[in-house]
Amino acid sequence: MIQEILESNQFIMLVALLLIISIVVTKFSSRLGVPSLVLFIAVGMIVGSDGLGFLYFDNPEIAQLVGVFALIVILFEGGMQTKWNDIRSVIGPSVTLATVGVVLTAGIVAIAAKYILHITWLEAFLLGSIIGSTDAAAVFAVLKGKNIRGKLEATLEAESGTNDPMAVFLTIAFIQLLTVPDVNIWGMVGSFFWQMGAGLVVGAVIGYLASYSLNRINLDSSGLYPLFALGFAFLAYSASSLIQASGLLAVYVAAVFIGNAELAYRYSILRFHEGFGWMAQILMFIILGLFVFPSEVFTLPVMIDGLIVALVLILIARPVATFISLAGFKFNTKEKLFLSWAGLRGAVPIVLAIFPMLAGVENSQIIFNVVFFTVLMSTLAQGSSITWLAERFKLVSEKMTNPIHSLELISIGKANVEMMEFEVMAHNQIVGQTLENMELPDRALINAIIRDGDVITPYGQTEIKTGDTLYILVARNSKKEVRKLLEAVRTQEVTNEKNRA
């Protein structure tokens, strides 16, 4: 009994150290120019059986379960941060990249894999399908805070949030072709359209239900609202999966619906899920790092094969698929090249590479090792150079979005009022206005202004300046009106921004 307690205490200590080390690692990832997810995987490999030997982990069922759990959290957090006004204009190219682009990428990679790895055609197409989709976790993490031109960033985020169903469908389809004799191909095609359509509907319905519930149900603590929202994320995935629809698509659609609705406790919900999303990423990539045996992956044959597959994916498959998919849309050559380079691979291909192992597919270990090394090369090469390429192609735009947060005050939570936080930008119409000239609603009051690190007590003659952070006490039913006033943009600034885009 005492020995078991000691072992459990040691495990808790190890988890604590891994969490602390992983978070500290994020501080150095930007300085090194390496995406943090690569360093998370490295941490997992170092403490694994082939490294320091602290943990031995080779259970594909648990690895898959943790991966899916984390992907739900990451997709939900990314979807809530996605602005519908930004992605509405790029739905067409995003969906085309998420469907046609994935198929073309999988096909080109499969042809190369057939002759590089000397596997069967079905196994080659299985590998291509696994690695054909971009990864939401990697894309959301790398693009955050980079100020990539709005249209391009929205396209990449929408593509990565919606292309998982195609990759999952292709992966399962080729696993069935390899393991199930006389499988009905036309039935699988019909299944794909059902997965996409039903996943979209379920996500929209649960997103609406979640938004309504979050605003209507008065909980005793504001800390319960983020958990309430998270419950709907898992409900969207499980409800879709039970009817054989795409759970990941449903999660993303529900999150976009919730994130673009007026929520009573938006700030608490977003901040909680931002932190929880990071925790999910850390957990997922450490588990995947533990699951990988470096002595098997980092052998000369696997590294050579993986490097060639990675080069085909990055330099041929993704660019060809991008240019063909976007042929009918208004993107110039530099933008297409950037979208080609920014098609990051990450956790999704690695998690999908576990599926053949669970199904007992021959050469599944070879497929997993090559996929893992290819993803590693893709993330290192592309993820570390996205900002440089965007700046070189002049695809970085000025910051045009204002972080409007609602700071829920526990002491007045029953009074239906919130404290809004708003950072004033040069393009905002309120710049230069005095408080007495601002047409704020009767039930809104600017309580404080932060300027150059100092707190300013506002009065009628106080002038709003660029860089000010305003704290506004507002009734919940007046939030839309206040938001509209704050976000109003000078006409000339809008014109200039459109010309730059």
Coordinates of C-alpha atoms in Angstrom, one line a residue:
M1 CA 0.0 0.0 0.0
I2 CA 2.8 2.4 1.0
Q3 CA 4.7 1.5 -2.1
E4 CA 1.7 2.2 -4.3
I5 CA 1.3 5.6 -2.7
L6 CA 4.9 6.4 -3.2
E7 CA 4.7 5.4 -6.9
S8 CA 1.6 7.6 -7.4
N9 CA 3.3 10.5 -5.8
Q10 CA 6.3 10.1 -8.0
F11 CA 4.0 10.0 -11.1
I12 CA 2.3 13.3 -9.9
M13 CA 5.7 14.8 -9.5
L14 CA 6.7 13.8 -13.0
V15 CA 3.5 15.2 -14.5
A16 CA 4.1 18.5 -12.6
L17 CA 7.7 18.8 -13.9
L18 CA 6.6 17.9 -17.5
L19 CA 3.9 20.6 -17.4
I20 CA 6.3 23.3 -16.0
I21 CA 9.1 22.4 -18.4
S22 CA 6.7 22.4 -21.4
I23 CA 5.3 25.8 -20.5
V24 CA 8.8 27.2 -20.0
V25 CA 9.8 25.7 -23.4
T26 CA 7.2 27.9 -25.1
K27 CA 9.2 31.0 -23.9
F28 CA 12.2 29.8 -25.9
S29 CA 10.3 28.5 -29.0
S30 CA 9.8 31.9 -30.4
R31 CA 13.4 32.9 -29.8
L32 CA 14.6 29.8 -31.5
G33 CA 12.2 30.2 -34.4
V34 CA 10.9 26.6 -33.7
P35 CA 7.1 25.9 -33.3
S36 CA 6.4 24.9 -29.6
L37 CA 4.7 21.7 -30.6
V38 CA 8.0 20.3 -31.9
L39 CA 9.6 21.0 -28.5
F40 CA 6.6 19.4 -26.7
I41 CA 7.2 16.2 -28.8
A42 CA 10.9 16.4 -27.9
V43 CA 10.1 16.6 -24.2
G44 CA 8.0 13.4 -24.6
M45 CA 10.8 11.6 -26.4
I46 CA 13.4 12.6 -23.9
V47 CA 11.5 11.3 -20.9
G48 CA 10.3 8.2 -22.8
S49 CA 11.8 4.7 -22.8
D50 CA 14.4 5.5 -25.5
G51 CA 15.4 8.7 -23.7
L52 CA 15.8 9.0 -19.9
G53 CA 13.5 6.1 -19.3
F54 CA 11.2 7.7 -16.9
L55 CA 8.0 6.5 -18.7
Y56 CA 7.4 3.6 -20.9
F57 CA 4.4 4.1 -23.2
D58 CA 3.4 2.0 -26.2
N59 CA -0.4 1.8 -26.0
P60 CA -2.0 3.0 -29.3
E61 CA -5.5 2.9 -27.9
I62 CA -4.7 5.4 -25.1
A63 CA -2.6 7.5 -27.6
Q64 CA -5.5 7.7 -30.0
L65 CA -8.0 8.6 -27.2
V66 CA -5.8 11.3 -25.8
G67 CA -5.2 12.7 -29.3
V68 CA -8.9 12.9 -30.1
F69 CA -9.7 14.4 -26.7
A70 CA -7.0 17.1 -27.2
L71 CA -8.1 17.8 -30.8
I72 CA -11.7 18.5 -29.6
V73 CA -10.4 21.0 -27.1
I74 CA -8.0 22.6 -29.6
L75 CA -10.6 22.8 -32.4
F76 CA -13.1 24.3 -30.0
E77 CA -10.8 26.9 -28.8
G78 CA -9.6 27.8 -32.3
G79 CA -13.2 27.9 -33.6
M80 CA -14.3 30.3 -30.8
Q81 CA -11.5 32.7 -31.7
T82 CA -12.5 32.6 -35.4
K83 CA -14.5 35.6 -36.6
W84 CA -17.3 34.7 -39.0
N85 CA -16.9 38.1 -40.8
D86 CA -13.3 37.1 -41.6
I87 CA -14.0 33.6 -42.9
R88 CA -17.3 34.2 -44.6
S89 CA -15.6 35.6 -47.7
V90 CA -13.2 32.7 -48.0
I91 CA -15.5 29.8 -47.4
G92 CA -15.3 28.8 -51.0
P93 CA -11.5 28.5 -51.3
S94 CA -11.2 27.0 -47.8
V95 CA -13.7 24.2 -48.5
T96 CA -12.1 23.5 -51.8
L97 CA -8.7 23.2 -50.2
A98 CA -10.2 21.1 -47.5
T99 CA -11.7 18.6 -50.0
V100 CA -10.1 18.7 -53.4
G101 CA -6.8 19.9 -52.0
V102 CA -6.6 17.0 -49.6
V103 CA -7.4 14.4 -52.3
L104 CA -4.8 15.9 -54.7
T105 CA -2.2 16.0 -51.9
A106 CA -2.9 12.5 -50.8
G107 CA -2.7 11.2 -54.4
I108 CA 0.6 12.8 -55.2
V109 CA 2.2 11.7 -52.0
A110 CA 0.8 8.2 -52.5
I111 CA 2.5 7.9 -55.9
A112 CA 5.8 9.0 -54.4
A113 CA 5.4 6.7 -51.4
K114 CA 4.7 3.7 -53.5
Y115 CA 8.2 3.8 -55.2
I116 CA 10.1 5.3 -52.2
L117 CA 8.9 2.8 -49.5
H118 CA 8.2 -0.2 -51.9
I119 CA 4.7 -0.8 -50.4
T120 CA 1.5 -1.8 -52.1
W121 CA -0.7 0.8 -53.8
L122 CA -3.4 0.6 -51.2
E123 CA -0.8 1.1 -48.4
A124 CA 0.7 4.0 -50.3
F125 CA -2.7 5.7 -50.7
L126 CA -3.3 5.1 -47.0
L127 CA -0.1 6.9 -46.2
G128 CA -1.0 9.8 -48.5
S129 CA -4.5 10.0 -46.9
I130 CA -3.0 10.2 -43.4
I131 CA -0.7 13.0 -44.3
G132 CA -3.0 14.8 -46.8
S133 CA -4.6 17.3 -44.4
T134 CA -3.3 20.4 -42.6
D135 CA -3.4 20.4 -38.8
A136 CA -5.6 22.9 -36.9
A137 CA -3.4 22.7 -33.7
A138 CA -0.3 23.6 -35.7
V139 CA -1.9 26.3 -37.8
F140 CA -3.7 28.0 -34.9
A141 CA -0.5 28.0 -32.8
V142 CA 1.8 29.2 -35.5
L143 CA -0.4 32.0 -37.0
K144 CA -1.5 33.4 -33.6
G145 CA -0.3 37.0 -33.3
K146 CA 1.6 37.0 -36.7
N147 CA -0.7 39.6 -38.4
I148 CA -0.8 37.7 -41.6
R149 CA -3.1 39.4 -44.1
G150 CA -6.7 38.7 -43.0
K151 CA -7.8 36.8 -46.1
L152 CA -4.9 34.4 -46.0
E153 CA -5.0 33.8 -42.3
A154 CA -8.8 33.2 -42.4
T155 CA -8.4 30.8 -45.4
L156 CA -5.7 28.7 -43.5
E157 CA -7.7 28.6 -40.3
A158 CA -11.0 27.6 -42.0
E159 CA -9.2 25.0 -44.1
S160 CA -7.4 23.4 -41.2
G161 CA -10.7 23.5 -39.2
T162 CA -12.7 21.7 -41.9
N163 CA -10.3 19.4 -43.7
D164 CA -10.1 16.7 -41.0
P165 CA -13.3 14.9 -42.2
M166 CA -11.8 14.3 -45.6
A167 CA -8.5 13.0 -44.2
V168 CA -10.4 10.8 -41.7
F169 CA -12.7 9.5 -44.4
L170 CA -9.9 8.6 -46.8
T171 CA -7.9 7.0 -44.0
I172 CA -10.7 4.8 -42.9
A173 CA -11.7 4.0 -46.5
F174 CA -8.3 2.7 -47.4
I175 CA -8.0 0.8 -44.1
Q176 CA -11.3 -0.9 -45.0
L177 CA -10.1 -1.7 -48.5
L178 CA -7.0 -3.3 -46.9
T179 CA -8.8 -5.3 -44.2
V180 CA -12.4 -5.9 -45.4
P181 CA -13.0 -7.9 -48.5
D182 CA -15.7 -6.9 -50.9
V183 CA -16.2 -3.5 -49.3
N184 CA -18.9 -1.3 -51.0
I185 CA -17.0 1.7 -52.5
W186 CA -20.2 3.6 -53.5
G187 CA -21.4 3.1 -49.9
M188 CA -18.2 4.8 -48.7
V189 CA -18.7 7.7 -51.0
G190 CA -22.2 8.2 -49.7
S191 CA -20.9 8.0 -46.2
F192 CA -18.5 10.9 -46.8
F193 CA -21.3 13.2 -47.9
W194 CA -23.4 12.1 -44.9
Q195 CA -20.4 12.8 -42.6
M196 CA -19.9 16.3 -43.9
G197 CA -23.6 17.3 -44.1
A198 CA -24.7 15.8 -40.9
G199 CA -21.6 17.1 -39.0
L200 CA -22.4 20.6 -40.3
V201 CA -26.0 20.4 -39.2
V202 CA -25.2 18.9 -35.8
G203 CA -22.5 21.5 -35.2
A204 CA -24.9 24.4 -36.1
V205 CA -27.7 23.1 -33.9
I206 CA -25.5 22.5 -30.9
G207 CA -23.8 25.8 -31.4
Y208 CA -27.1 27.6 -31.3
L209 CA -28.3 25.6 -28.3
A210 CA -25.0 26.4 -26.5
S211 CA -25.2 30.1 -27.2
Y212 CA -28.8 30.2 -26.0
S213 CA -28.1 28.2 -22.9
L214 CA -25.0 30.2 -21.9
N215 CA -27.0 33.5 -22.0
R216 CA -30.2 32.2 -20.5
I217 CA -29.1 29.9 -17.7
N218 CA -28.0 31.9 -14.6
L219 CA -25.3 29.8 -12.9
D220 CA -24.1 30.5 -9.4
S221 CA -20.5 31.0 -10.4
S222 CA -18.9 32.6 -13.5
G223 CA -16.3 29.9 -13.4
L224 CA -19.0 27.3 -14.4
Y225 CA -19.7 29.0 -17.8
P226 CA -16.4 27.8 -19.5
L227 CA -17.0 24.3 -18.3
F228 CA -20.6 24.5 -19.5
A229 CA -19.3 25.6 -23.0
L230 CA -16.8 22.7 -23.0
G231 CA -19.6 20.3 -22.3
F232 CA -21.3 21.4 -25.5
A233 CA -18.0 20.8 -27.4
F234 CA -17.9 17.2 -26.3
L235 CA -21.6 16.9 -26.9
A236 CA -21.1 18.0 -30.5
Y237 CA -18.4 15.5 -31.1
S238 CA -20.2 12.5 -29.5
A239 CA -23.6 13.3 -31.0
S240 CA -22.1 13.5 -34.5
S241 CA -20.1 10.3 -34.0
L242 CA -23.1 8.4 -32.8
I243 CA -24.9 9.0 -36.1
Q244 CA -21.7 8.3 -38.1
A245 CA -21.1 12.0 -38.9
S246 CA -17.9 14.0 -38.6
G247 CA -17.4 14.9 -34.9
L248 CA -14.4 17.2 -35.5
L249 CA -16.3 19.2 -38.1
A250 CA -19.3 19.5 -35.7
V251 CA -17.0 20.8 -32.9
Y252 CA -15.5 23.4 -35.2
V253 CA -18.8 24.6 -36.5
A254 CA -20.3 24.8 -33.0
A255 CA -17.3 26.7 -31.8
V256 CA -17.6 29.3 -34.6
F257 CA -21.3 29.7 -33.8
I258 CA -20.6 30.2 -30.1
G259 CA -17.6 32.5 -30.6
N260 CA -19.5 34.8 -32.8
A261 CA -22.6 35.1 -30.6
E262 CA -23.1 37.7 -27.8
L263 CA -22.1 35.8 -24.7
A264 CA -22.7 36.9 -21.1
Y265 CA -19.4 35.6 -19.9
R266 CA -17.3 35.8 -23.0
Y267 CA -14.1 36.8 -21.4
S268 CA -14.1 34.0 -18.8
I269 CA -15.0 31.4 -21.5
L270 CA -12.3 32.5 -24.0
R271 CA -9.5 32.9 -21.4
F272 CA -10.3 29.5 -19.8
H273 CA -10.3 27.7 -23.2
E274 CA -7.1 29.5 -24.3
G275 CA -5.3 28.0 -21.3
F276 CA -7.1 24.7 -21.6
G277 CA -6.2 24.6 -25.3
W278 CA -2.5 25.0 -24.4
M279 CA -2.8 22.3 -21.9
A280 CA -4.4 20.0 -24.4
Q281 CA -1.6 20.7 -26.9
I282 CA 1.1 20.0 -24.3
L283 CA -0.6 16.7 -23.2
M284 CA -1.2 15.5 -26.8
F285 CA 2.3 16.2 -28.1
I286 CA 4.0 14.8 -25.0
I287 CA 1.9 11.6 -25.3
L288 CA 2.8 11.4 -29.0
G289 CA 6.4 11.9 -28.1
L290 CA 6.2 9.2 -25.6
F291 CA 4.5 6.9 -28.1
V292 CA 7.4 7.4 -30.6
F293 CA 10.5 5.3 -30.2
P294 CA 13.4 7.4 -31.5
S295 CA 15.5 4.3 -32.0
E296 CA 13.0 3.2 -34.7
V297 CA 12.2 6.6 -36.2
F298 CA 15.6 8.1 -36.3
T299 CA 17.3 5.3 -38.3
L300 CA 19.0 6.1 -41.6
P301 CA 16.5 4.3 -43.8
V302 CA 13.4 5.9 -42.1
M303 CA 15.0 9.4 -42.1
I304 CA 16.0 9.2 -45.8
D305 CA 12.5 7.9 -46.8
G306 CA 10.8 10.4 -44.5
L307 CA 12.9 13.3 -45.9
I308 CA 12.1 12.4 -49.5
V309 CA 8.3 12.1 -48.7
A310 CA 8.5 15.4 -46.8
L311 CA 10.1 17.1 -49.8
V312 CA 7.5 15.7 -52.2
L313 CA 4.7 16.9 -49.8
I314 CA 6.1 20.4 -49.2
L315 CA 7.6 21.2 -52.6
I316 CA 5.3 19.3 -55.0
A317 CA 2.1 17.9 -53.6
R318 CA 0.9 20.8 -51.5
P319 CA 1.8 23.5 -54.1
V320 CA 0.1 21.6 -57.0
A321 CA -3.0 20.9 -54.9
T322 CA -3.1 24.6 -53.8
F323 CA -2.8 26.1 -57.3
I324 CA -5.4 23.7 -58.8
S325 CA -7.8 24.1 -55.9
L326 CA -7.6 27.9 -56.0
A327 CA -7.6 28.2 -59.8
G328 CA -11.1 29.8 -59.8
F329 CA -10.5 32.2 -56.8
K330 CA -8.9 35.6 -56.6
F331 CA -5.5 34.8 -55.2
N332 CA -2.3 36.1 -56.8
T333 CA 0.8 33.9 -57.2
K334 CA 2.5 35.1 -54.0
E335 CA -0.6 34.4 -52.0
K336 CA -0.9 30.9 -53.5
L337 CA 2.7 30.2 -52.8
F338 CA 2.3 31.4 -49.2
L339 CA -0.8 29.2 -48.7
S340 CA 1.2 26.3 -50.1
W341 CA 4.0 26.8 -47.7
A342 CA 1.7 27.5 -44.7
G343 CA -0.1 24.1 -45.0
L344 CA 1.4 22.7 -41.8
R345 CA 1.2 19.1 -40.7
G346 CA 0.9 18.3 -37.0
A347 CA -1.0 16.1 -34.6
V348 CA -3.8 15.0 -36.9
P349 CA -1.6 13.0 -39.3
I350 CA 0.2 11.4 -36.3
V351 CA -3.1 10.5 -34.6
L352 CA -4.4 9.1 -37.9
A353 CA -1.2 7.1 -38.3
I354 CA -2.2 5.2 -35.2
F355 CA -5.4 3.9 -36.9
P356 CA -3.7 1.3 -39.1
M357 CA -1.9 0.0 -36.0
L358 CA -5.3 -0.5 -34.3
A359 CA -6.7 -2.2 -37.5
G360 CA -3.7 -4.5 -37.8
V361 CA -2.7 -3.3 -41.2
E362 CA 0.6 -4.8 -42.5
N363 CA 3.5 -2.3 -42.6
S364 CA 1.5 0.0 -40.2
Q365 CA 4.7 0.6 -38.1
I366 CA 6.6 1.7 -41.2
I367 CA 3.7 4.0 -42.2
F368 CA 3.7 5.5 -38.7
N369 CA 7.5 6.1 -38.5
V370 CA 7.5 7.8 -41.9
V371 CA 4.5 9.9 -41.2
F372 CA 6.0 11.0 -37.9
F373 CA 9.3 12.0 -39.4
T374 CA 7.6 13.7 -42.3
V375 CA 5.4 15.8 -39.9
L376 CA 8.5 16.7 -37.9
M377 CA 10.3 18.0 -41.0
S378 CA 7.2 19.8 -42.2
T379 CA 6.7 21.6 -38.9
L380 CA 10.4 22.5 -38.5
A381 CA 10.8 23.8 -42.1
Q382 CA 7.5 25.5 -42.7
G383 CA 6.5 26.5 -39.2
S384 CA 9.7 28.3 -38.5
S385 CA 9.7 30.3 -41.7
I386 CA 6.1 31.3 -42.1
T387 CA 6.6 34.8 -40.7
W388 CA 9.8 35.4 -42.8
L389 CA 8.0 34.3 -46.0
A390 CA 4.9 36.5 -45.2
E391 CA 7.2 39.5 -44.7
R392 CA 9.2 38.8 -47.8
F393 CA 6.0 38.6 -49.9
K394 CA 4.6 41.7 -48.1
L395 CA 1.6 39.7 -46.9
V396 CA 1.7 41.1 -43.3
S397 CA -1.0 43.6 -42.6
E398 CA -1.3 46.2 -39.9
K399 CA -3.3 45.2 -36.8
M400 CA -6.9 46.2 -37.5
T401 CA -8.8 44.2 -34.9
N402 CA -9.4 45.4 -31.4
P403 CA -9.4 43.0 -28.5
I404 CA -12.8 43.7 -26.9
H405 CA -13.1 41.8 -23.7
S406 CA -15.9 41.6 -21.1
L407 CA -14.5 41.4 -17.6
E408 CA -17.2 39.8 -15.5
L409 CA -17.5 41.2 -12.1
I410 CA -18.5 38.6 -9.6
S411 CA -19.8 41.1 -7.1
I412 CA -22.3 42.5 -9.6
G413 CA -22.9 39.3 -11.6
K414 CA -26.6 39.4 -10.6
A415 CA -27.0 43.0 -11.9
N416 CA -26.5 42.1 -15.6
V417 CA -23.6 44.5 -16.1
E418 CA -20.1 43.8 -17.3
M419 CA -16.8 45.7 -17.6
M420 CA -15.7 45.9 -21.2
E421 CA -12.0 46.3 -22.1
F422 CA -11.1 48.0 -25.4
E423 CA -7.7 48.9 -26.9
V424 CA -7.9 52.0 -29.1
M425 CA -6.2 51.8 -32.5
A426 CA -5.2 54.6 -34.8
H427 CA -8.0 53.7 -37.3
N428 CA -10.8 53.9 -34.7
Q429 CA -13.3 56.8 -35.2
I430 CA -13.3 57.7 -31.5
V431 CA -9.6 58.8 -31.6
G432 CA -9.5 62.5 -30.8
Q433 CA -13.0 62.6 -29.4
T434 CA -13.6 63.8 -25.8
L435 CA -15.7 61.7 -23.5
E436 CA -18.6 64.2 -23.5
N437 CA -18.8 64.0 -27.3
M438 CA -18.9 60.3 -27.4
E439 CA -22.5 59.0 -27.9
L440 CA -22.4 56.2 -25.3
P441 CA -25.7 54.7 -24.3
D442 CA -27.2 55.8 -21.0
R443 CA -26.3 52.5 -19.3
A444 CA -22.6 52.7 -20.2
L445 CA -19.8 54.5 -18.4
I446 CA -16.1 54.8 -19.0
N447 CA -14.6 54.1 -15.6
A448 CA -10.9 54.1 -16.3
I449 CA -8.3 54.7 -19.0
I450 CA -4.9 53.1 -19.1
R451 CA -2.4 55.3 -21.0
D452 CA 1.3 54.6 -21.2
G453 CA 1.1 52.4 -18.2
D454 CA -0.7 55.0 -16.0
V455 CA -4.3 55.0 -14.8
I456 CA -6.2 58.1 -15.9
T457 CA -9.4 59.1 -14.1
P458 CA -11.7 60.1 -17.0
Y459 CA -13.9 63.2 -17.0
G460 CA -15.9 65.0 -19.7
Q461 CA -12.9 66.8 -21.3
T462 CA -10.6 63.7 -21.5
E463 CA -9.6 63.1 -25.1
I464 CA -9.3 59.5 -26.4
K465 CA -5.8 58.7 -27.8
T466 CA -4.3 55.9 -29.8
G467 CA -3.1 53.2 -27.5
D468 CA -5.5 53.9 -24.7
T469 CA -7.2 51.0 -23.0
L470 CA -10.7 51.8 -22.0
Y471 CA -12.6 50.1 -19.2
I472 CA -16.4 50.6 -19.7
L473 CA -19.1 49.5 -17.3
V474 CA -22.1 48.6 -19.5
A475 CA -25.4 46.8 -19.1
R476 CA -25.5 43.5 -21.1
N477 CA -28.4 44.6 -23.2
S478 CA -26.3 47.7 -24.3
K479 CA -23.1 45.8 -25.3
K480 CA -24.0 45.6 -29.0
E481 CA -24.5 49.4 -29.2
V482 CA -21.3 50.1 -27.3
R483 CA -19.3 47.6 -29.5
K484 CA -20.6 49.2 -32.7
L485 CA -19.5 52.7 -31.5
L486 CA -16.1 51.5 -30.4
E487 CA -15.3 49.5 -33.5
A488 CA -16.4 52.3 -35.9
V489 CA -13.5 52.9 -38.3
R490 CA -12.5 56.1 -40.0
T491 CA -13.6 55.9 -43.7
Q492 CA -10.1 56.8 -45.0
E493 CA -8.5 54.0 -42.9
V494 CA -11.0 51.5 -44.3
T495 CA -10.2 52.5 -47.8
N496 CA -6.5 52.3 -47.3
E497 CA -6.8 48.8 -45.7
K498 CA -8.9 47.5 -48.6
N499 CA -6.3 48.9 -51.0
R500 CA -3.5 47.1 -49.1
A501 CA -5.5 43.9 -49.2

